[in-house]
């Protein structure tokens, strides 16, 4: 049976895993594994202006800018019955970006390979066991099973944190939020560059422009509050959006027309009881899963991918306390995120008895 050798084995080739791989590949033998041969279509997400500094530090900014992602100039939110706006005009880093996720994810994966990481996809982990100060991992590939030996493993498997849980970490879920989303086409460019948010009784809506006159439309609600027949009705999501005053006005101004079916994806807050331990690290959603209201998901993937790469490098150079420092970083990020999220949800007070908002009242009260 084939036995692959690596210093670092990374499971999951999304933004977090690929970022970790491309930052380690020049110094160590890196094997990047993903269950998909190519990235799937995902809800379009944004990067804040501060991401430019991360991309520059990793030597990626110029190549990123050449991809033509849509400018992200700020947010407009209909929240608690009034408009609020946040602009990036005075941000020293300039504007952010609304991402074409397929292009972005594939580029990071390709960059990891260009810098020397080996990519095995499609492949999945069947088992992982400690071995000789490292790990033995049984992989299932299209050509059959194979074993890999690695000194360090990195879990970049997303909200499921499948690798970390196999090792013994515990996943703590904070809520039941899901995102139901679809793509469509804009016919008018009047609102280009701004994300739109509108609160409703059962959650909140999001819409943002994407490259190529495209637009994403999404409802965020708790899974048990979603109409059971909703996803079987091709026009349900757009019809529901057009019943809300601010979102209806936006879609009419843009000449929006949906051209994909509605899809659902988990969007809940979650974390591990520890995001790293001897010989392993978790990154991105596997380490900390953010409510999309925070607008920090992809930025967190890049940041934790880079931070874990640096911690893994220090570990390989004989600094076992590096995983403790990484856990401290994750704890600080998580605490800041919880304060910010409690503040944002606490500003909406119109439906205190509605299940979605009532479930978030304890966080609102504790922040006062």
Short mmCIF file of N, CA, C and O in Angstrom, two decimals, residues 181-276:
data_model
loop_
_atom_site.label_atom_id
_atom_site.label_comp_id
_atom_site.label_asym_id
_atom_site.label_seq_id
_atom_site.Cartn_x
_atom_site.Cartn_y
_atom_site.Cartn_z
N UNK A 181 -30.01 30.72 0.25
CA UNK A 181 -29.49 31.71 -0.68
C UNK A 181 -29.64 31.26 -2.14
O UNK A 181 -29.83 30.09 -2.43
N UNK A 182 -29.52 32.25 -3.01
CA UNK A 182 -29.53 31.98 -4.45
C UNK A 182 -28.81 33.12 -5.16
O UNK A 182 -28.61 34.21 -4.61
N UNK A 183 -28.40 32.84 -6.38
CA UNK A 183 -27.79 33.86 -7.23
C UNK A 183 -28.81 34.38 -8.23
O UNK A 183 -29.78 33.71 -8.58
N UNK A 184 -28.56 35.60 -8.71
CA UNK A 184 -29.37 36.18 -9.76
C UNK A 184 -28.58 37.22 -10.51
O UNK A 184 -27.38 37.44 -10.25
N UNK A 185 -29.26 37.89 -11.43
CA UNK A 185 -28.59 38.89 -12.27
C UNK A 185 -29.20 40.25 -12.04
O UNK A 185 -30.41 40.40 -11.93
N UNK A 186 -28.33 41.27 -11.95
CA UNK A 186 -28.76 42.66 -11.88
C UNK A 186 -28.79 43.25 -13.28
O UNK A 186 -27.90 43.00 -14.09
N UNK A 187 -29.80 44.07 -13.55
CA UNK A 187 -29.87 44.77 -14.83
C UNK A 187 -29.45 46.22 -14.71
O UNK A 187 -29.17 46.88 -15.71
N UNK A 188 -29.38 46.75 -13.48
CA UNK A 188 -29.00 48.14 -13.26
C UNK A 188 -27.86 48.20 -12.24
O UNK A 188 -27.82 47.42 -11.30
N UNK A 189 -26.91 49.15 -12.40
CA UNK A 189 -25.75 49.21 -11.51
C UNK A 189 -25.86 50.24 -10.40
O UNK A 189 -24.85 50.60 -9.81
N UNK A 190 -27.06 50.72 -10.05
CA UNK A 190 -27.17 51.89 -9.17
C UNK A 190 -26.70 51.63 -7.74
O UNK A 190 -26.29 52.55 -7.05
N UNK A 191 -26.77 50.38 -7.27
CA UNK A 191 -26.40 50.08 -5.89
C UNK A 191 -25.11 49.28 -5.81
O UNK A 191 -24.85 48.61 -4.82
N UNK A 192 -24.26 49.35 -6.82
CA UNK A 192 -23.07 48.54 -6.83
C UNK A 192 -22.13 48.93 -5.70
O UNK A 192 -21.93 50.10 -5.39
N UNK A 193 -21.56 47.92 -5.05
CA UNK A 193 -20.53 48.18 -4.05
C UNK A 193 -21.01 48.16 -2.61
O UNK A 193 -20.18 48.22 -1.70
N UNK A 194 -22.32 48.07 -2.37
CA UNK A 194 -22.83 48.10 -1.00
C UNK A 194 -23.59 46.81 -0.70
O UNK A 194 -24.39 46.34 -1.51
N UNK A 195 -23.34 46.27 0.49
CA UNK A 195 -24.13 45.15 0.98
C UNK A 195 -25.41 45.69 1.60
O UNK A 195 -25.42 46.76 2.22
N UNK A 196 -26.50 44.94 1.44
CA UNK A 196 -27.81 45.33 1.94
C UNK A 196 -28.25 44.32 2.99
O UNK A 196 -28.15 43.10 2.79
N UNK A 197 -28.76 44.80 4.13
CA UNK A 197 -29.23 43.95 5.22
C UNK A 197 -30.59 44.48 5.67
O UNK A 197 -30.79 45.69 5.78
N UNK A 198 -31.53 43.56 5.92
CA UNK A 198 -32.83 43.96 6.45
C UNK A 198 -33.31 42.92 7.46
O UNK A 198 -33.38 41.73 7.16
N UNK A 199 -33.63 43.39 8.67
CA UNK A 199 -34.17 42.50 9.70
C UNK A 199 -35.64 42.22 9.42
O UNK A 199 -36.37 43.07 8.90
N UNK A 200 -36.08 41.01 9.78
CA UNK A 200 -37.49 40.64 9.68
C UNK A 200 -37.85 39.81 10.91
O UNK A 200 -36.99 39.50 11.75
N UNK A 201 -39.10 39.45 11.05
CA UNK A 201 -39.55 38.78 12.27
C UNK A 201 -38.84 37.45 12.51
O UNK A 201 -38.59 37.07 13.66
N UNK A 202 -38.50 36.74 11.43
CA UNK A 202 -37.90 35.41 11.58
C UNK A 202 -36.41 35.39 11.31
O UNK A 202 -35.83 34.30 11.14
N UNK A 203 -35.76 36.55 11.24
CA UNK A 203 -34.32 36.57 10.98
C UNK A 203 -33.89 37.84 10.28
O UNK A 203 -34.36 38.93 10.60
N UNK A 204 -33.03 37.70 9.29
CA UNK A 204 -32.58 38.87 8.54
C UNK A 204 -32.13 38.46 7.13
O UNK A 204 -31.75 37.33 6.88
N UNK A 205 -32.25 39.43 6.22
CA UNK A 205 -31.94 39.22 4.82
C UNK A 205 -30.63 39.92 4.47
O UNK A 205 -30.26 40.92 5.06
N UNK A 206 -29.97 39.37 3.46
CA UNK A 206 -28.69 39.92 3.00
C UNK A 206 -28.69 39.88 1.48
O UNK A 206 -29.17 38.91 0.86
N UNK A 207 -28.15 40.91 0.87
CA UNK A 207 -27.94 40.90 -0.57
C UNK A 207 -26.70 41.73 -0.88
O UNK A 207 -26.44 42.75 -0.24
N UNK A 208 -25.95 41.27 -1.87
CA UNK A 208 -24.73 42.00 -2.24
C UNK A 208 -24.43 41.77 -3.71
O UNK A 208 -24.72 40.70 -4.26
N UNK A 209 -23.83 42.76 -4.36
CA UNK A 209 -23.43 42.59 -5.75
C UNK A 209 -22.18 41.73 -5.86
O UNK A 209 -21.33 41.72 -4.97
N UNK A 210 -22.07 41.02 -6.98
CA UNK A 210 -20.91 40.19 -7.28
C UNK A 210 -20.36 40.57 -8.64
O UNK A 210 -21.03 41.29 -9.41
N UNK A 211 -19.16 40.14 -8.99
CA UNK A 211 -18.64 40.46 -10.32
C UNK A 211 -19.56 39.97 -11.43
O UNK A 211 -20.30 39.00 -11.28
N UNK A 212 -19.51 40.66 -12.56
CA UNK A 212 -20.27 40.25 -13.73
C UNK A 212 -21.75 40.49 -13.65
O UNK A 212 -22.53 39.70 -14.19
N UNK A 213 -22.16 41.61 -12.99
CA UNK A 213 -23.58 41.96 -12.86
C UNK A 213 -24.38 40.88 -12.14
O UNK A 213 -25.58 40.72 -12.37
N UNK A 214 -23.72 40.14 -11.25
CA UNK A 214 -24.38 39.11 -10.49
C UNK A 214 -24.75 39.64 -9.12
O UNK A 214 -24.23 40.64 -8.64
N UNK A 215 -25.67 38.94 -8.43
CA UNK A 215 -26.09 39.33 -7.08
C UNK A 215 -26.44 38.08 -6.29
O UNK A 215 -26.97 37.11 -6.83
N UNK A 216 -26.11 38.11 -5.00
CA UNK A 216 -26.53 37.04 -4.10
C UNK A 216 -27.65 37.57 -3.21
O UNK A 216 -27.64 38.74 -2.80
N UNK A 217 -28.64 36.73 -2.95
CA UNK A 217 -29.77 37.07 -2.09
C UNK A 217 -29.88 35.95 -1.06
O UNK A 217 -29.87 34.76 -1.42
N UNK A 218 -29.97 36.31 0.22
CA UNK A 218 -29.96 35.27 1.26
C UNK A 218 -30.85 35.65 2.43
O UNK A 218 -30.90 36.81 2.85
N UNK A 219 -31.53 34.64 2.98
CA UNK A 219 -32.28 34.76 4.23
C UNK A 219 -31.53 33.99 5.31
O UNK A 219 -31.13 32.83 5.09
N UNK A 220 -31.36 34.61 6.47
CA UNK A 220 -30.73 33.95 7.61
C UNK A 220 -31.79 33.77 8.69
O UNK A 220 -32.36 34.75 9.16
N UNK A 221 -32.04 32.52 9.04
CA UNK A 221 -33.07 32.20 10.03
C UNK A 221 -32.67 30.92 10.75
O UNK A 221 -31.71 30.25 10.34
N UNK A 222 -33.35 30.59 11.81
CA UNK A 222 -33.08 29.33 12.49
C UNK A 222 -33.71 28.18 11.71
O UNK A 222 -34.79 28.32 11.12
N UNK A 223 -33.05 27.04 11.71
CA UNK A 223 -33.47 25.92 10.87
C UNK A 223 -34.90 25.49 11.13
O UNK A 223 -35.64 25.16 10.21
N UNK A 224 -35.33 25.53 12.40
CA UNK A 224 -36.68 25.07 12.71
C UNK A 224 -37.75 26.08 12.34
O UNK A 224 -38.94 25.77 12.38
N UNK A 225 -37.34 27.30 11.96
CA UNK A 225 -38.30 28.34 11.58
C UNK A 225 -38.52 28.41 10.08
O UNK A 225 -39.39 29.14 9.61
N UNK A 226 -37.74 27.67 9.32
CA UNK A 226 -37.85 27.70 7.87
C UNK A 226 -39.05 26.86 7.44
O UNK A 226 -39.22 25.73 7.89
N UNK A 227 -39.86 27.43 6.55
CA UNK A 227 -41.02 26.70 6.03
C UNK A 227 -40.56 25.41 5.38
O UNK A 227 -39.64 25.42 4.55
N UNK A 228 -41.17 24.31 5.75
CA UNK A 228 -40.71 23.01 5.28
C UNK A 228 -40.82 22.86 3.76
O UNK A 228 -40.08 22.10 3.15
N UNK A 229 -41.74 23.57 3.14
CA UNK A 229 -41.91 23.44 1.70
C UNK A 229 -41.12 24.48 0.93
O UNK A 229 -41.11 24.47 -0.29
N UNK A 230 -40.43 25.38 1.64
CA UNK A 230 -39.79 26.50 0.98
C UNK A 230 -38.79 26.12 -0.09
O UNK A 230 -38.85 26.63 -1.22
N UNK A 231 -37.89 25.21 0.23
CA UNK A 231 -36.82 24.89 -0.71
C UNK A 231 -37.31 24.07 -1.90
O UNK A 231 -36.59 23.92 -2.88
N UNK A 232 -38.53 23.55 -1.83
CA UNK A 232 -39.07 22.81 -2.97
C UNK A 232 -39.78 23.72 -3.96
O UNK A 232 -40.17 23.29 -5.04
N UNK A 233 -39.95 24.99 -3.61
CA UNK A 233 -40.61 25.97 -4.47
C UNK A 233 -39.52 26.86 -5.07
O UNK A 233 -38.85 27.62 -4.36
N UNK A 234 -39.32 26.75 -6.38
CA UNK A 234 -38.22 27.45 -7.03
C UNK A 234 -38.27 28.96 -6.83
O UNK A 234 -37.24 29.63 -6.77
N UNK A 235 -39.46 29.53 -6.71
CA UNK A 235 -39.56 30.98 -6.60
C UNK A 235 -39.78 31.49 -5.19
O UNK A 235 -39.97 32.70 -4.99
N UNK A 236 -39.74 30.59 -4.20
CA UNK A 236 -40.11 30.98 -2.84
C UNK A 236 -39.20 32.06 -2.26
O UNK A 236 -39.68 33.03 -1.68
N UNK A 237 -37.90 31.92 -2.39
CA UNK A 237 -36.98 32.85 -1.73
C UNK A 237 -37.14 34.26 -2.29
O UNK A 237 -37.26 35.23 -1.54
N UNK A 238 -37.14 34.39 -3.61
CA UNK A 238 -37.28 35.72 -4.20
C UNK A 238 -38.64 36.32 -3.86
O UNK A 238 -38.74 37.52 -3.55
N UNK A 239 -39.70 35.51 -3.89
CA UNK A 239 -41.03 36.03 -3.56
C UNK A 239 -41.08 36.53 -2.11
O UNK A 239 -41.65 37.59 -1.82
N UNK A 240 -40.45 35.78 -1.18
CA UNK A 240 -40.44 36.21 0.22
C UNK A 240 -39.64 37.49 0.38
O UNK A 240 -40.02 38.38 1.15
N UNK A 241 -38.54 37.63 -0.34
CA UNK A 241 -37.73 38.85 -0.25
C UNK A 241 -38.51 40.06 -0.74
O UNK A 241 -38.39 41.16 -0.17
N UNK A 242 -39.33 39.88 -1.75
CA UNK A 242 -40.06 41.01 -2.32
C UNK A 242 -41.25 41.43 -1.46
O UNK A 242 -41.91 42.41 -1.77
N UNK A 243 -41.52 40.70 -0.38
CA UNK A 243 -42.57 41.12 0.55
C UNK A 243 -42.03 42.07 1.64
O UNK A 243 -42.81 42.60 2.42
N UNK A 244 -40.74 42.28 1.66
CA UNK A 244 -40.13 43.18 2.64
C UNK A 244 -39.86 44.53 2.00
O UNK A 244 -39.33 44.58 0.89
N UNK A 245 -40.18 45.63 2.66
CA UNK A 245 -40.13 46.93 2.00
C UNK A 245 -38.75 47.32 1.47
O UNK A 245 -38.61 47.71 0.31
N UNK A 246 -37.73 47.24 2.29
CA UNK A 246 -36.41 47.71 1.86
C UNK A 246 -35.79 46.77 0.84
O UNK A 246 -35.20 47.22 -0.15
N UNK A 247 -35.91 45.48 1.06
CA UNK A 247 -35.33 44.52 0.11
C UNK A 247 -36.08 44.55 -1.21
O UNK A 247 -35.47 44.46 -2.28
N UNK A 248 -37.41 44.68 -1.16
CA UNK A 248 -38.18 44.79 -2.40
C UNK A 248 -37.71 46.00 -3.20
O UNK A 248 -37.50 45.92 -4.42
N UNK A 249 -37.53 47.14 -2.54
CA UNK A 249 -37.08 48.34 -3.25
C UNK A 249 -35.71 48.12 -3.89
O UNK A 249 -35.48 48.52 -5.04
N UNK A 250 -34.81 47.48 -3.17
CA UNK A 250 -33.48 47.21 -3.73
C UNK A 250 -33.58 46.33 -4.97
O UNK A 250 -32.98 46.64 -6.01
N UNK A 251 -34.32 45.23 -4.88
CA UNK A 251 -34.39 44.31 -6.01
C UNK A 251 -35.06 44.95 -7.22
O UNK A 251 -34.67 44.69 -8.37
N UNK A 252 -36.05 45.81 -6.97
CA UNK A 252 -36.69 46.51 -8.09
C UNK A 252 -35.73 47.51 -8.72
O UNK A 252 -35.67 47.63 -9.95
N UNK A 253 -34.98 48.24 -7.91
CA UNK A 253 -34.00 49.18 -8.44
C UNK A 253 -32.94 48.48 -9.28
O UNK A 253 -32.50 49.01 -10.30
N UNK A 254 -32.54 47.31 -8.82
CA UNK A 254 -31.48 46.59 -9.52
C UNK A 254 -31.98 45.79 -10.72
O UNK A 254 -31.16 45.28 -11.50
N UNK A 255 -33.28 45.65 -10.85
CA UNK A 255 -33.80 44.78 -11.90
C UNK A 255 -33.37 43.34 -11.68
O UNK A 255 -33.07 42.60 -12.63
N UNK A 256 -33.39 42.91 -10.42
CA UNK A 256 -32.88 41.59 -10.06
C UNK A 256 -33.79 40.50 -10.59
O UNK A 256 -35.01 40.58 -10.48
N UNK A 257 -33.16 39.44 -11.10
CA UNK A 257 -33.90 38.25 -11.52
C UNK A 257 -33.11 37.03 -11.10
O UNK A 257 -31.96 36.85 -11.53
N UNK A 258 -33.69 36.19 -10.25
CA UNK A 258 -33.01 34.98 -9.80
C UNK A 258 -32.82 34.02 -10.97
O UNK A 258 -33.70 33.88 -11.82
N UNK A 259 -31.66 33.35 -11.02
CA UNK A 259 -31.45 32.36 -12.07
C UNK A 259 -30.82 31.07 -11.55
O UNK A 259 -30.28 30.28 -12.32
N UNK A 260 -30.86 30.86 -10.23
CA UNK A 260 -30.45 29.58 -9.66
C UNK A 260 -31.50 29.16 -8.63
O UNK A 260 -32.23 30.00 -8.11
N UNK A 261 -31.59 27.88 -8.32
CA UNK A 261 -32.49 27.46 -7.24
C UNK A 261 -31.96 27.91 -5.89
O UNK A 261 -30.78 28.24 -5.74
N UNK A 262 -32.83 27.96 -4.90
CA UNK A 262 -32.41 28.28 -3.54
C UNK A 262 -31.66 27.10 -2.93
O UNK A 262 -32.03 25.95 -3.14
N UNK A 263 -30.61 27.41 -2.20
CA UNK A 263 -29.80 26.40 -1.52
C UNK A 263 -29.65 26.79 -0.07
O UNK A 263 -29.72 27.97 0.27
N UNK A 264 -29.45 25.81 0.80
CA UNK A 264 -29.31 26.09 2.23
C UNK A 264 -27.95 25.61 2.71
O UNK A 264 -27.44 24.58 2.26
N UNK A 265 -27.36 26.39 3.63
CA UNK A 265 -26.07 26.02 4.21
C UNK A 265 -26.05 26.41 5.68
O UNK A 265 -26.67 27.41 6.07
N UNK A 266 -25.38 25.66 6.55
CA UNK A 266 -25.30 26.04 7.96
C UNK A 266 -24.62 27.39 8.13
O UNK A 266 -23.67 27.71 7.40
N UNK A 267 -25.08 28.17 9.08
CA UNK A 267 -24.50 29.49 9.35
C UNK A 267 -24.40 29.76 10.84
O UNK A 267 -24.25 30.91 11.26
N UNK A 268 -24.43 28.73 11.66
CA UNK A 268 -24.48 28.90 13.11
C UNK A 268 -23.11 29.24 13.69
O UNK A 268 -22.07 28.96 13.10
N UNK A 269 -23.14 29.83 14.87
CA UNK A 269 -21.94 30.04 15.66
C UNK A 269 -21.52 28.72 16.29
O UNK A 269 -22.35 27.97 16.80
N UNK A 270 -20.23 28.42 16.26
CA UNK A 270 -19.72 27.21 16.89
C UNK A 270 -18.23 27.36 17.15
O UNK A 270 -17.55 28.18 16.51
N UNK A 271 -17.72 26.57 18.08
CA UNK A 271 -16.29 26.58 18.37
C UNK A 271 -15.90 25.23 18.95
O UNK A 271 -16.74 24.44 19.36
N UNK A 272 -14.60 24.98 18.99
CA UNK A 272 -14.06 23.80 19.65
C UNK A 272 -13.67 24.15 21.07
O UNK A 272 -13.32 25.30 21.36
N UNK A 273 -13.70 23.16 21.94
CA UNK A 273 -13.25 23.42 23.31
C UNK A 273 -11.76 23.77 23.34
O UNK A 273 -11.28 24.46 24.23
N UNK A 274 -11.02 23.32 22.33
CA UNK A 274 -9.64 23.75 22.10
C UNK A 274 -9.41 23.71 20.61
O UNK A 274 -9.79 22.74 19.94
N UNK A 275 -8.79 24.75 20.07
CA UNK A 275 -8.55 24.83 18.63
C UNK A 275 -7.22 24.28 18.20
O UNK A 275 -6.89 24.30 17.01
N UNK A 276 -6.44 23.77 19.16
CA UNK A 276 -5.14 23.18 18.86
C UNK A 276 -4.71 22.32 20.03
O UNK A 276 -5.17 22.50 21.16
#
